[in-house]
Amino acid sequence: MAAIAPSGVRIGCRRIREGDEAHLLPGEAHSIPARQPGMRRASGAARWIAHGLLAELGVGDAAILRT
C-alpha cells in the first residue's frame, strides 16, 4: 500500500474484526446513522487506524465525524 500512496500521505490497513464498533468515540458513534453491526464495525476499524495515524502526529482523541 505504501508504494501506491503519494509522498507524505500516511496510510494504514487491517482486517475488520468483531467488536471494532467499540473503537468509535461517543461523538463518532452518534454521527454514524448505520444500525447494521457490520457497517458500524467497519467504521470503528477505519477510525481505529485513523486515530493511530493522528496520534503519530501528536493529535489525540479527535473525533472523526461523518458529515
Short mmCIF file of C-alpha atoms in Angstrom, two decimals:
data_model
loop_
_atom_site.label_atom_id
_atom_site.label_comp_id
_atom_site.label_asym_id
_atom_site.label_seq_id
_atom_site.Cartn_x
_atom_site.Cartn_y
_atom_site.Cartn_z
CA MET A 1 0.00 0.00 0.00
CA ALA A 2 2.82 2.41 0.78
CA ALA A 3 4.02 2.08 -2.81
CA ILE A 4 0.76 3.49 -4.21
CA ALA A 5 0.35 6.34 -1.71
CA PRO A 6 1.55 9.79 -2.73
CA SER A 7 4.65 11.06 -0.95
CA GLY A 8 3.83 12.39 2.51
CA VAL A 9 0.49 10.58 2.79
CA ARG A 10 0.17 8.24 5.79
CA ILE A 11 -1.90 5.10 5.31
CA GLY A 12 -2.94 2.09 7.34
CA CYS A 13 -4.81 -1.15 6.84
CA ARG A 14 -6.09 -4.07 8.88
CA ARG A 15 -8.93 -6.59 8.88
CA ILE A 16 -12.29 -5.63 10.30
CA ARG A 17 -12.88 -7.63 13.48
CA GLU A 18 -15.70 -8.48 15.83
CA GLY A 19 -16.01 -5.68 18.37
CA ASP A 20 -14.42 -2.95 16.22
CA GLU A 21 -17.51 -0.79 16.74
CA ALA A 22 -16.19 -0.25 20.29
CA HIS A 23 -13.37 1.88 18.81
CA LEU A 24 -15.84 4.63 17.92
CA LEU A 25 -15.60 7.67 20.18
CA PRO A 26 -19.00 8.80 21.54
CA GLY A 27 -19.29 11.69 19.08
CA GLU A 28 -18.36 9.42 16.18
CA ALA A 29 -20.90 6.80 17.21
CA HIS A 30 -23.66 9.44 17.23
CA SER A 31 -22.63 10.77 13.80
CA ILE A 32 -22.98 7.35 12.12
CA PRO A 33 -26.62 6.56 11.38
CA ALA A 34 -25.96 2.94 10.35
CA ARG A 35 -27.61 0.41 12.61
CA GLN A 36 -26.17 -2.66 10.89
CA PRO A 37 -23.37 -4.13 13.05
CA GLY A 38 -21.15 -4.76 10.01
CA MET A 39 -21.23 -1.12 8.95
CA ARG A 40 -20.54 0.14 12.48
CA ARG A 41 -17.71 -2.41 12.79
CA ALA A 42 -16.16 -1.16 9.54
CA SER A 43 -16.45 2.46 10.71
CA GLY A 44 -14.84 1.56 14.03
CA ALA A 45 -11.96 -0.23 12.31
CA ALA A 46 -11.33 2.70 9.96
CA ARG A 47 -11.37 5.19 12.80
CA TRP A 48 -9.05 2.98 14.90
CA ILE A 49 -6.50 3.24 12.10
CA ALA A 50 -7.10 6.99 11.65
CA HIS A 51 -6.78 7.66 15.39
CA GLY A 52 -3.46 5.78 15.41
CA LEU A 53 -2.15 7.78 12.47
CA LEU A 54 -3.26 11.04 14.09
CA ALA A 55 -1.60 10.01 17.37
CA GLU A 56 1.70 9.64 15.48
CA LEU A 57 1.31 13.33 14.62
CA GLY A 58 0.54 14.28 18.22
CA VAL A 59 -3.24 14.56 17.81
CA GLY A 60 -5.15 12.56 20.41
CA ASP A 61 -8.83 11.74 20.90
CA ALA A 62 -10.01 13.74 17.90
CA ALA A 63 -13.49 12.65 16.85
CA ILE A 64 -13.77 11.96 13.13
CA LEU A 65 -17.41 12.70 12.43
CA ARG A 66 -19.44 11.61 9.48
CA THR A 67 -20.92 14.61 7.73
#
